[in-house]
Short mmCIF file of C-alpha atoms in Angstrom, two decimals:
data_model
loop_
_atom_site.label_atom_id
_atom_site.label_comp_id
_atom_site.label_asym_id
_atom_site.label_seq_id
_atom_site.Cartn_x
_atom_site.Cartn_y
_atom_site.Cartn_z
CA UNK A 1 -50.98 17.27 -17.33
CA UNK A 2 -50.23 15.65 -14.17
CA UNK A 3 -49.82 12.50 -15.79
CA UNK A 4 -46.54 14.19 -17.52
CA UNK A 5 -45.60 15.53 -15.21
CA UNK A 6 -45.21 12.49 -12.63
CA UNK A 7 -42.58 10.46 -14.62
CA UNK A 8 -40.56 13.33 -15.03
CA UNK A 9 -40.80 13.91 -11.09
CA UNK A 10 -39.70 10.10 -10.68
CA UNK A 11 -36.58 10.13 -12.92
CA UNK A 12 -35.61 13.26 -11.15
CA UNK A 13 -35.99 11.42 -7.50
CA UNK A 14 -34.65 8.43 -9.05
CA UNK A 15 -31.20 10.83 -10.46
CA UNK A 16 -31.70 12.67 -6.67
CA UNK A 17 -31.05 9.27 -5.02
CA UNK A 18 -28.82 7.61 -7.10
CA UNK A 19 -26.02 11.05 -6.75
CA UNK A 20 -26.82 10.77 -2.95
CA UNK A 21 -26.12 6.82 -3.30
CA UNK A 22 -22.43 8.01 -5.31
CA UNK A 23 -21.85 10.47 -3.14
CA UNK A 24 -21.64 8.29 -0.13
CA UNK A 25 -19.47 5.83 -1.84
CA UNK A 26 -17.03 8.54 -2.55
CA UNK A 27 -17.02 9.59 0.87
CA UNK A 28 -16.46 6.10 2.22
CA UNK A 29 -13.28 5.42 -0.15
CA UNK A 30 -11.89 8.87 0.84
CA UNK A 31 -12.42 8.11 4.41
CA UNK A 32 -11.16 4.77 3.69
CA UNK A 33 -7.83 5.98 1.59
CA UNK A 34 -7.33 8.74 4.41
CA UNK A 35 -6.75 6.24 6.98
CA UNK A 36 -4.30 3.93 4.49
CA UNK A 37 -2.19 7.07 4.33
CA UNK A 38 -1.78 6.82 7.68
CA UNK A 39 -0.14 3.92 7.77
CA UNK A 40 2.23 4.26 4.49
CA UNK A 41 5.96 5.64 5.06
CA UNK A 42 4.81 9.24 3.80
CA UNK A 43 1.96 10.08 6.24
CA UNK A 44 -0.28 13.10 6.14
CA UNK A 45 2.81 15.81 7.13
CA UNK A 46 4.20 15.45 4.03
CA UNK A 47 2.21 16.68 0.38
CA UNK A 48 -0.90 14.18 0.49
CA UNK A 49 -0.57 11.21 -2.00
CA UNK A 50 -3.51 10.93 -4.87
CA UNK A 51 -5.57 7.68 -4.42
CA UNK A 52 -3.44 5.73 -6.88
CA UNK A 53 -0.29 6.85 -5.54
CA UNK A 54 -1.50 5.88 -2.01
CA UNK A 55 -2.67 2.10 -3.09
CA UNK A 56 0.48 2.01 -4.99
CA UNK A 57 2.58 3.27 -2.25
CA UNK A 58 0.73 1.09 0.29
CA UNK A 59 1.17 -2.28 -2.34
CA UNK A 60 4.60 -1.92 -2.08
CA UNK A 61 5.15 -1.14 1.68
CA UNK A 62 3.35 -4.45 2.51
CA UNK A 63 5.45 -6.18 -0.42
CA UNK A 64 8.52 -4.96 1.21
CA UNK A 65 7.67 -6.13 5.45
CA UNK A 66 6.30 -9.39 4.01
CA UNK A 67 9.66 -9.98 2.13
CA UNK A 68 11.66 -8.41 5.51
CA UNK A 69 9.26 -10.91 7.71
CA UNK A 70 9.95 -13.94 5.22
CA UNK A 71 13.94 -13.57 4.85
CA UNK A 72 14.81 -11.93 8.57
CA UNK A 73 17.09 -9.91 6.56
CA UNK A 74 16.67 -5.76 6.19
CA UNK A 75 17.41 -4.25 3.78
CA UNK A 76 19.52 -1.07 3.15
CA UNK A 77 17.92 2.58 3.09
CA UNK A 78 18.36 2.49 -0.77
CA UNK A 79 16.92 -0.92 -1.71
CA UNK A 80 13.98 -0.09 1.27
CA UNK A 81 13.63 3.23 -1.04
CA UNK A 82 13.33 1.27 -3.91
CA UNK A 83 11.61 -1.25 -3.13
CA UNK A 84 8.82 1.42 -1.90
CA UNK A 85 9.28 3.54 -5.15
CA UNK A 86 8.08 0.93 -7.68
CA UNK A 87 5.62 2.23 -9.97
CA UNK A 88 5.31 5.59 -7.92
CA UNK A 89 5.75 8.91 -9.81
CA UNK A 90 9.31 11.02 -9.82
CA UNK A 91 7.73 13.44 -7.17
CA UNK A 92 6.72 10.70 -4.75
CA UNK A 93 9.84 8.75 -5.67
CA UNK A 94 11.90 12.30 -4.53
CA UNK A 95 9.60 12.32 -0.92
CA UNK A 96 10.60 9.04 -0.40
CA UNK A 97 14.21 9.34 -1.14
CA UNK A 98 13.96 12.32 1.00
CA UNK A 99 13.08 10.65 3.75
CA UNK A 100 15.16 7.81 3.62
CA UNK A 101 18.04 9.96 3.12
CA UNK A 102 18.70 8.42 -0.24
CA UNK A 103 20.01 10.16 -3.26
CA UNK A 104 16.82 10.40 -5.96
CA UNK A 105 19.33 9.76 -8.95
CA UNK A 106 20.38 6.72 -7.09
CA UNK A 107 17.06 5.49 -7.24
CA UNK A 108 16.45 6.59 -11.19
CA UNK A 109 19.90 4.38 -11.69
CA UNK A 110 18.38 1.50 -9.81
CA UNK A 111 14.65 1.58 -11.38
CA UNK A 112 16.18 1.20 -15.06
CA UNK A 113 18.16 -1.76 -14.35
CA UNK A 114 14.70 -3.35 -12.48
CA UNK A 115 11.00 -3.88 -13.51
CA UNK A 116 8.10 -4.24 -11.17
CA UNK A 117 6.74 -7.21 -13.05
CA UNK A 118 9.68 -9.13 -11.93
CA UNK A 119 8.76 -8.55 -8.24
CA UNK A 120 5.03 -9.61 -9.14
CA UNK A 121 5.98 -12.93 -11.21
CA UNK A 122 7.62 -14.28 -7.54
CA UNK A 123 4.75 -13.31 -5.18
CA UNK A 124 1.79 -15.03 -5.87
CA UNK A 125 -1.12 -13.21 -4.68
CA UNK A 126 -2.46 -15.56 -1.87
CA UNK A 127 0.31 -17.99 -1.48
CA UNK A 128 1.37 -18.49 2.31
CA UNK A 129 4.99 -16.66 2.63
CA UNK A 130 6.94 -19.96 3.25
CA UNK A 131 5.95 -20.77 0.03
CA UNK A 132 6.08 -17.46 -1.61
CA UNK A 133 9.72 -16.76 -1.11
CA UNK A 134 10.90 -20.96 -0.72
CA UNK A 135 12.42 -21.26 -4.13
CA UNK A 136 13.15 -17.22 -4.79
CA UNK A 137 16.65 -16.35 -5.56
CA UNK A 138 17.45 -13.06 -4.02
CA UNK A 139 17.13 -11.80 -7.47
CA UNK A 140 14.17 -12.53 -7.93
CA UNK A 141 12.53 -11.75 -4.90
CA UNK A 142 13.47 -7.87 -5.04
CA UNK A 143 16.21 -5.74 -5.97
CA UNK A 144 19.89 -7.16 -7.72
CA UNK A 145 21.76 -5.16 -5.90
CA UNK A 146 20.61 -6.72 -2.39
CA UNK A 147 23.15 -7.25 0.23
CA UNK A 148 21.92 -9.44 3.09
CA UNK A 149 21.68 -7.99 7.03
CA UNK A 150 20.25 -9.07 9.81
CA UNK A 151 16.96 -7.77 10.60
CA UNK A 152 16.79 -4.92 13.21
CA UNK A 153 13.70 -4.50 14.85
CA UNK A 154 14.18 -0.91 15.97
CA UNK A 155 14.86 -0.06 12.17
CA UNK A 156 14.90 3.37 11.43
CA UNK A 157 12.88 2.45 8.53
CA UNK A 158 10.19 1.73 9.30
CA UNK A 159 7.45 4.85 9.28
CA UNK A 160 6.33 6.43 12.45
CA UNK A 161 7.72 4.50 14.83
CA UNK A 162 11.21 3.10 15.96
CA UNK A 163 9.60 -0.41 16.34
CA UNK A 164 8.09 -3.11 13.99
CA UNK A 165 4.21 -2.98 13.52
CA UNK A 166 2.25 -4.38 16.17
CA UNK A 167 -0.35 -7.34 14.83
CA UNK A 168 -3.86 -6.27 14.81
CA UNK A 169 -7.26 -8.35 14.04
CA UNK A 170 -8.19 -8.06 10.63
CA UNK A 171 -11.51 -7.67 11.22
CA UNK A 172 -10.82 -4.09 13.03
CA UNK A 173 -8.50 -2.91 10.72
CA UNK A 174 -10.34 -2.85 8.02
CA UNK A 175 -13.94 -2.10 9.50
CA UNK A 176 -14.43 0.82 8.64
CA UNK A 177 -13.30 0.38 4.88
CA UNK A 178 -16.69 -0.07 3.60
CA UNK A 179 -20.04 0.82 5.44
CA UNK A 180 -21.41 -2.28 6.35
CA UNK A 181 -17.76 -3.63 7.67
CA UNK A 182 -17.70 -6.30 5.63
CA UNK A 183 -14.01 -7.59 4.03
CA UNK A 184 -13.34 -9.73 0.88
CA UNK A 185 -10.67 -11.73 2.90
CA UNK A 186 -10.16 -14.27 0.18
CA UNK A 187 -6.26 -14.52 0.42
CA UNK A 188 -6.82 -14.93 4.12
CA UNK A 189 -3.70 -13.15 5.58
CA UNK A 190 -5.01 -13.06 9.21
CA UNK A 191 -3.15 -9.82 10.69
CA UNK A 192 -2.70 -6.75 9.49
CA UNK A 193 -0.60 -3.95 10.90
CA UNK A 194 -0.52 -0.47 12.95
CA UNK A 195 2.03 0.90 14.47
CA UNK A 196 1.82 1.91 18.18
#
């Protein structure tokens, strides 16, 4: 009988360990996603983002400062509104409209006439930025209806802060991201950024 009874003890140890082992894991990415929504234009006082919302939100945010950091040039509250709503649902889109002071129909106009995979086919995914944006028309690096300025660095738009982000290591940034620290840093963008 004990002989039965023993494999049946191990599978359930084995299950026991291996929902522990899950668990953990979704711990650490909620930990992980937590902190990334602290450092996206809607933070934790307004409605908290779902995970894909938050990576989307947060793809587009650095899409947007690499592009500003590239060209020197800001753009306006509605193309920075756009630009940020890509891809994101009508709700998030409306938060962010909100608090760019942007009209949300203004932004439904703009997303028909403008596709996200446009904006990917000109950014290669580890390309340095002098190369990324060297042969771009303005077209075809964001939004058509751009209209240069020069870059302010005590934008308003930029979140939580009234100054650009302040260049961190890499390393400590994204530490805590999975538990043994480690970081697939295969583009090999050195900085990342937090605003002080």
């Amino acid at each position: 009988m004990s002989s039965e009874f023993d494999p049946k003890l191990k599978v359930k140890v084995r299950r026991l360990k291996a929902n522990g082992r899950e668990r953990d894991r979704m711990h650490g990415l909620n930990r992980a996603l937590d902190k990334l929504r602290q450092f996206v234009p809607l933070t934790t006082q307004h409605q908290k983002l779902s995970k894909i919302e938050t990576l989307r939100l947060a793809r587009n945010y650095i899409a947007a400062l690499e592009r500003m950091l590239a060209t020197g040039i800001q753009p306006t509250s509605l193309e920075y509104a756009h630009q940020l709503s890509l891809g994101l649902s009508q709700t998030t889109t409306n938060m962010l409209a909100n608090l760019l002071q942007v009209q949300p129909r203004l932004l439904l106009a703009a997303s028909t006439s403008f596709s996200p995979s446009s904006m990917c086919s000109t950014s290669p995914r580890c390309a340095p930025l002098s190369s990324t944006y060297q042969h771009a028309t303005p077209s075809e690096m964001f939004h058509p209806m751009f209209q240069p300025a020069q870059l302010n660095m005590s934008s308003p738009i930029l979140p939580q802060s009234q100054s650009i982000p302040v260049p961190i290591p890499i390393s400590s940034a994204y530490s805590d991201l999975s538990s043994d620290g480690s970081f697939d840093s295969a583009c090999g963008y050195p900085m990342a950024y937090s605003h002080s």
